[in-house]
Short mmCIF file of C-alpha atoms in Angstrom, two decimals:
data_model
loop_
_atom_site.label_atom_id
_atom_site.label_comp_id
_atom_site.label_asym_id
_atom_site.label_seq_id
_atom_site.Cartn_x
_atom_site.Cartn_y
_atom_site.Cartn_z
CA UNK A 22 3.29 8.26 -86.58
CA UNK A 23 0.78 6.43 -88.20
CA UNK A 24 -2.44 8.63 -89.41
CA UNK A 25 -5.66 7.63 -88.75
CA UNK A 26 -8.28 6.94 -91.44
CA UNK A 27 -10.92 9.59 -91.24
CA UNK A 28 -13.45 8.03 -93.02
CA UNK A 29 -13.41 5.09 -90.08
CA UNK A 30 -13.15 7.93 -87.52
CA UNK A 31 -16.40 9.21 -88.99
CA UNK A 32 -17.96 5.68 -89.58
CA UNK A 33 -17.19 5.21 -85.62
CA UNK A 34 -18.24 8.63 -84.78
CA UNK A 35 -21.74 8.33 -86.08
CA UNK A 36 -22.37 4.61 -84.41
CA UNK A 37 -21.72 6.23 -81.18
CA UNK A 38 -23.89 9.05 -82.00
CA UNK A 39 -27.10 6.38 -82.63
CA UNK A 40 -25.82 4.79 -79.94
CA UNK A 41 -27.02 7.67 -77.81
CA UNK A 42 -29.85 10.29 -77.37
CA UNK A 43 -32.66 9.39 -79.66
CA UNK A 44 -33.15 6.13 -80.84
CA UNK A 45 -33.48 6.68 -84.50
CA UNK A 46 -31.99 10.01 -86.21
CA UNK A 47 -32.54 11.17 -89.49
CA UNK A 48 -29.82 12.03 -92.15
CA UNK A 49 -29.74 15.53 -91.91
CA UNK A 50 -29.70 14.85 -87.41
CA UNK A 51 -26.65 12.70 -88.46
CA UNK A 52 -24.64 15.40 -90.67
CA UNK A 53 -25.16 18.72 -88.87
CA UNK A 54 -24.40 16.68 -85.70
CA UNK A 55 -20.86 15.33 -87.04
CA UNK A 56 -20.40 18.20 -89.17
CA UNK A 57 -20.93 16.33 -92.52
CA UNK A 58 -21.97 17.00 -96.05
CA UNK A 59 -25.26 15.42 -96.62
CA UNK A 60 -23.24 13.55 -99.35
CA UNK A 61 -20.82 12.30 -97.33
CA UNK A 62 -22.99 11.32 -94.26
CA UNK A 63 -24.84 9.32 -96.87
CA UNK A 64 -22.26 7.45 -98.22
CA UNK A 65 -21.19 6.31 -94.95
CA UNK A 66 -24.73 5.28 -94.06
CA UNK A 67 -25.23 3.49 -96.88
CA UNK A 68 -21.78 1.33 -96.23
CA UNK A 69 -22.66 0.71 -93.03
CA UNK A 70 -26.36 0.02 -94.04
CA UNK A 71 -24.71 -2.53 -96.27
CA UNK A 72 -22.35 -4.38 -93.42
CA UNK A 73 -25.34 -4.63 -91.21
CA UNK A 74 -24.13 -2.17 -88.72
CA UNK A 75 -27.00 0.54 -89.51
CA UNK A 76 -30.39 -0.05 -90.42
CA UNK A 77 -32.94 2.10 -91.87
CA UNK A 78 -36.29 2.72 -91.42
CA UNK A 79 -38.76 2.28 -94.19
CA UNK A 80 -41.36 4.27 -93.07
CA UNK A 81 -39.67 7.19 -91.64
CA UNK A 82 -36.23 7.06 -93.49
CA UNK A 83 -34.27 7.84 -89.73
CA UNK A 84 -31.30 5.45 -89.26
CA UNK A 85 -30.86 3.18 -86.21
CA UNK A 86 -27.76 0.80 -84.86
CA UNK A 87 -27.99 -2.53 -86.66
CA UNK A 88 -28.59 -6.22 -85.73
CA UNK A 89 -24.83 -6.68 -86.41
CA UNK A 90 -23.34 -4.67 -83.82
CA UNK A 91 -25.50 -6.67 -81.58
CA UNK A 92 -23.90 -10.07 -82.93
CA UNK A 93 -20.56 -8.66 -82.98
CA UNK A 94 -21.43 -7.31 -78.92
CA UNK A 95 -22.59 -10.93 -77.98
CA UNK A 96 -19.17 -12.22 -78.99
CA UNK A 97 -17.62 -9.83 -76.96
CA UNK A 98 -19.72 -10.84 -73.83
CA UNK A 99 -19.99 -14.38 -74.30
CA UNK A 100 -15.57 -14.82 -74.96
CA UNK A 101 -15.80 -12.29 -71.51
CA UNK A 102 -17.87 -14.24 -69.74
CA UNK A 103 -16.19 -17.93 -71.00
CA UNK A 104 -12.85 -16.11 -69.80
CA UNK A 105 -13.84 -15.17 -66.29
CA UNK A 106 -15.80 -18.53 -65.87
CA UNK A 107 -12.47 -20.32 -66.64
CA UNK A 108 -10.06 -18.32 -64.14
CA UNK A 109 -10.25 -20.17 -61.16
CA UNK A 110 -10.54 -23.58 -62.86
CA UNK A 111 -7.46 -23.05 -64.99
CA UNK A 112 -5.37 -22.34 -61.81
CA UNK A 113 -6.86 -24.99 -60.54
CA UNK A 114 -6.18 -27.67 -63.56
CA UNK A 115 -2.48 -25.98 -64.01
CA UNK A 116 -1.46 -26.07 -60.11
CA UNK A 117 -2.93 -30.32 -60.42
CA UNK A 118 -1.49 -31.23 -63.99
CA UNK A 119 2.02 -29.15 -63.15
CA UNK A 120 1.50 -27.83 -67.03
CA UNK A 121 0.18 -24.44 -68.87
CA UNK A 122 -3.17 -23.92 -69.45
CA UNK A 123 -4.84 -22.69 -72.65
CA UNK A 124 -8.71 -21.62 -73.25
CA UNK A 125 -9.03 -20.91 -76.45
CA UNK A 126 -11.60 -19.66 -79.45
CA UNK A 127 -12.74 -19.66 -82.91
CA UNK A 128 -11.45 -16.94 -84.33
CA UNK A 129 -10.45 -16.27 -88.11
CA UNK A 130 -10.03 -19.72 -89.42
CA UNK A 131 -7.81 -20.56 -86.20
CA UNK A 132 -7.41 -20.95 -82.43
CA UNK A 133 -7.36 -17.63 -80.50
CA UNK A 134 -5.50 -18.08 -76.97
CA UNK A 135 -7.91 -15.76 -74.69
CA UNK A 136 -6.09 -16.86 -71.60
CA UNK A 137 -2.65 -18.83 -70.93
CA UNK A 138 -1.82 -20.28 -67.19
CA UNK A 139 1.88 -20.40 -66.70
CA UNK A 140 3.75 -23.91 -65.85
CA UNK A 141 3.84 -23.45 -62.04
CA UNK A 142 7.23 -24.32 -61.77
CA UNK A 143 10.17 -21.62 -62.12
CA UNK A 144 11.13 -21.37 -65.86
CA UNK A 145 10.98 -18.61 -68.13
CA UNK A 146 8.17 -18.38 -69.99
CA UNK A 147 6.22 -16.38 -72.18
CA UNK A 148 2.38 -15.14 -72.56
CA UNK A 149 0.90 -15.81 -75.08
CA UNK A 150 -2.75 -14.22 -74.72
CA UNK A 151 -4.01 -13.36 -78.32
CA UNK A 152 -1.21 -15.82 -80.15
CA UNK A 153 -3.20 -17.66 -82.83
CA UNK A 154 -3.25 -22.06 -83.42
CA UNK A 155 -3.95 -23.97 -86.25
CA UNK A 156 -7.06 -25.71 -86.15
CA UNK A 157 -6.32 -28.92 -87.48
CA UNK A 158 -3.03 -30.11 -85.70
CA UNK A 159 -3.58 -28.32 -82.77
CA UNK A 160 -5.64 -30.36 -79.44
CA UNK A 161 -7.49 -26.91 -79.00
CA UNK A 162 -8.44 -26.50 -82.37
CA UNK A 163 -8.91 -30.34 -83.22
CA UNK A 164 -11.69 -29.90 -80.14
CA UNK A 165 -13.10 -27.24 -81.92
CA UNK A 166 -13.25 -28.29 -85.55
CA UNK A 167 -15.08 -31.90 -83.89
CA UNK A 168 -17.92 -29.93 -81.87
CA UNK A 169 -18.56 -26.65 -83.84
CA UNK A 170 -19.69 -27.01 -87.49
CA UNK A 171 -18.53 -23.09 -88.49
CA UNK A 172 -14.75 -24.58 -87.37
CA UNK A 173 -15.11 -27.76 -88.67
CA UNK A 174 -15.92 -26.12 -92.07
CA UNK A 175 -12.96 -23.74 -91.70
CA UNK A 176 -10.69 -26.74 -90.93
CA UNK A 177 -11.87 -28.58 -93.86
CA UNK A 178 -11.33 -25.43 -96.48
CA UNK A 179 -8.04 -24.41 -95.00
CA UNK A 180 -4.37 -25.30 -96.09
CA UNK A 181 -3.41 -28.03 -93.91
CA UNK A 182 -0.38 -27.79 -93.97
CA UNK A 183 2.27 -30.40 -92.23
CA UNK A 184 4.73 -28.74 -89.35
CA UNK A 185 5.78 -31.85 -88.81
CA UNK A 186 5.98 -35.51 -89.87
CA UNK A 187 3.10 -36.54 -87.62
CA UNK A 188 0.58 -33.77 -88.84
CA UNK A 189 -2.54 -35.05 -90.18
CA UNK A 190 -3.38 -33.22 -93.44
CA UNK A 191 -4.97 -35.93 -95.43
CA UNK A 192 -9.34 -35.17 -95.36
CA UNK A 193 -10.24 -38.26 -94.86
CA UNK A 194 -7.88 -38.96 -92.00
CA UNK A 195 -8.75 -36.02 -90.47
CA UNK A 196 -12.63 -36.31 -89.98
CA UNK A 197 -11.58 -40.16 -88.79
CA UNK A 198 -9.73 -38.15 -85.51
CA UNK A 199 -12.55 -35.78 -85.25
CA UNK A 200 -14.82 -38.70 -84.86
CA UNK A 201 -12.72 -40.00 -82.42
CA UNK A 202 -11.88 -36.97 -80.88
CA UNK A 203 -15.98 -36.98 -80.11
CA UNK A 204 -16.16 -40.73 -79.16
CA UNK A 205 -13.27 -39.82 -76.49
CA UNK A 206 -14.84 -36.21 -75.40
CA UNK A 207 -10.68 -35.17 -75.85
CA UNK A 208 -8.25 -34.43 -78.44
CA UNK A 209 -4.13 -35.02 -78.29
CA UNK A 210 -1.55 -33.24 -80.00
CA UNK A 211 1.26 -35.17 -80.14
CA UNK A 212 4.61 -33.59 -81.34
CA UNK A 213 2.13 -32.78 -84.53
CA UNK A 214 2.93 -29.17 -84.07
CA UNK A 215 5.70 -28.73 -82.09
CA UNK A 216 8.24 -31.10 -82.17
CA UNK A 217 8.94 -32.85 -78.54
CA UNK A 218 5.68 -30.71 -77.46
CA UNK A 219 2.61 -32.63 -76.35
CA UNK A 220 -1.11 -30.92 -75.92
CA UNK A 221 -4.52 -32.30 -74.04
CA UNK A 222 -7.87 -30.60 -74.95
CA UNK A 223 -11.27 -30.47 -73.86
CA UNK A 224 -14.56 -29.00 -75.38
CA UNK A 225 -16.48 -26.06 -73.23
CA UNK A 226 -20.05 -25.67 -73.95
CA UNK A 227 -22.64 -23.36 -73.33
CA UNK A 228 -25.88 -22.66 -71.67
CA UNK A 229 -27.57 -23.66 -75.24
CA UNK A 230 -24.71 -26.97 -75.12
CA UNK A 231 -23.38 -24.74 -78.08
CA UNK A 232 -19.29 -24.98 -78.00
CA UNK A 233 -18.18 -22.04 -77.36
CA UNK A 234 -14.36 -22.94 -76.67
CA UNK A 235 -11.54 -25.71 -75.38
CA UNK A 236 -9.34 -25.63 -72.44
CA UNK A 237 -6.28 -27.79 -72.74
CA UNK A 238 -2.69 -28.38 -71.33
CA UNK A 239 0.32 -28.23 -73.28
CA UNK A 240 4.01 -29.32 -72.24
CA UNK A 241 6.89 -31.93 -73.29
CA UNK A 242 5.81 -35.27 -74.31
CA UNK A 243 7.84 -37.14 -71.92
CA UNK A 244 6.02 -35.22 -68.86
CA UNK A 245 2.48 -36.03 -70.81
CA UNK A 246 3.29 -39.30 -72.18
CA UNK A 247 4.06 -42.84 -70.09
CA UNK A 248 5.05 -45.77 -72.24
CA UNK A 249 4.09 -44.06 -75.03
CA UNK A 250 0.74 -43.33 -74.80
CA UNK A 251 -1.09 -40.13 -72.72
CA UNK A 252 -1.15 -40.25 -69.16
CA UNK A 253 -5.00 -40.90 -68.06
CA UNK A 254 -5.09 -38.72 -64.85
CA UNK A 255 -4.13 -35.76 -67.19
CA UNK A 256 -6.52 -36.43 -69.45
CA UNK A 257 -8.98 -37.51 -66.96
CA UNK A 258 -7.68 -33.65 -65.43
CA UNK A 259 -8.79 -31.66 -68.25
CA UNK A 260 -11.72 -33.41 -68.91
CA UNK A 261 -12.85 -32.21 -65.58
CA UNK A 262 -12.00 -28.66 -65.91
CA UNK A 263 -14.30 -28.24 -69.27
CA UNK A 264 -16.54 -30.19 -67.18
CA UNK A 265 -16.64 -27.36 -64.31
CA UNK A 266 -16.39 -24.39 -66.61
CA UNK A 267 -19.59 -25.54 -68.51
CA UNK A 268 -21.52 -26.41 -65.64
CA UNK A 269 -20.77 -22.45 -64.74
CA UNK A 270 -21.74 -21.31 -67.37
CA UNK A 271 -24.98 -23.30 -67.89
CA UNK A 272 -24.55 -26.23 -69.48
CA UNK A 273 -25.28 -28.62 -66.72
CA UNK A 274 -23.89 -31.98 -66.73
CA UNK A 275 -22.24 -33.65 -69.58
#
């Protein structure tokens, strides 16, 4: 069994402890309450007074939680809430497109799938909630690299690399389907990461018409494709479904 690492064990332990009771504690509150040295209380402090979890006062010297927990917390709530927005109208655009759905995130220099729709037909298939996507062959992370400037910068510093011969690695061609991928309010994956696999994505935006996501369909090309190019009622599909998950969560209408 794998042992734990007690000096995160304490780090955690003391954020819940100014999480609670009294709003700001001093260092000596902090140590007799977790059973510390004064040394080693301090040390944590500090670390966590460095990460932006902890902040101290100058006045007073007491430590309270930190603006970064708060960021960190918004994430949480705002993938939550883009997640639960998107339930029904992922159903809704698997059941009409008769292919899986994907919402996915920013996350690490990549795609994070926070919720997969299966094909509703009767084949095996397998989940893949938390699975990570490259940003720049991928439709869900093309969409995001094209709307949000923190993935587009990711996209641009990471190692391209080609999974197949139709991946687009080159800079300058890949801003040019960015740009287009904007001028079209989509973005296609076509056998550029999967070979015979085709993908459909659409941006989700925010309250503040911040991107906070993409929604897309993936399946084989011939069931996406028609004479070689997209089928327009599927894209047409998932355009609508970012569509109605933005409205809910704010946006209005794009």
């Amino acid at each position: 069994m794998a042992r734990n690492i007690q000096s995160l064990e304490r780090a955690a332990a003391m954020l819940r402890l100014l999480a609670g009771g009294e709003r700001r504690l001093g260092l000596s509150d902090i140590a007799s309450s977790l059973g510390l040295a004064k040394g080693t209380a301090h040390g944590i402090l500090r670390t966590l007074q460095q990460e932006g979890f902890v902040e101290q006062d100058d006045a007073s010297g007491r430590y309270q939680l930190g603006a970064e927990l708060l960021r960190l917390g918004t994430t949480y709530l705002d993938v939550h809430e883009l997640r639960a927005r998107a339930l029904v109208w992922a159903d809704d655009l698997a059941r009409s497109s008769g292919e899986s759905v994907y919402l996915g995130v920013l996350h690490q220099q990549g795609v994070l799938i926070v919720h997969h729709v299966f094909r509703p037909d009767d084949s095996r298939q397998v989940l893949e909630i938390g699975a990570m996507q490259p940003l720049h062959s991928t439709a869900l992370g093309k969409v995001l690299s094209a709307y949000d400037p923190v993935a587009h910068s990711e996209a641009l510093e990471a190692d391209r690399k080609p999974f197949t011969d139709r991946t687009v690695c080159d800079p300058g061609d890949f801003e040019h389907l960015l740009d287009l991928t904007r001028a079209r309010g989509y973005a296609a994956d076509v056998e550029e990461t999967w070979e015979g696999v085709a993908s459909i994505a659409a941006p989700i935006h925010d309250r503040r018409r911040m991107p906070v996501g993409a929604v897309g369909i993936t399946g084989a090309v011939e069931r996406l494709c028609r004479d070689g190019e997209l089928r327009p009622e599927l894209i047409a599909a998932v355009r609508d479904c970012a569509r109605a998950v933005s409205r809910d969560l704010g946006a209005g209408r794009f």
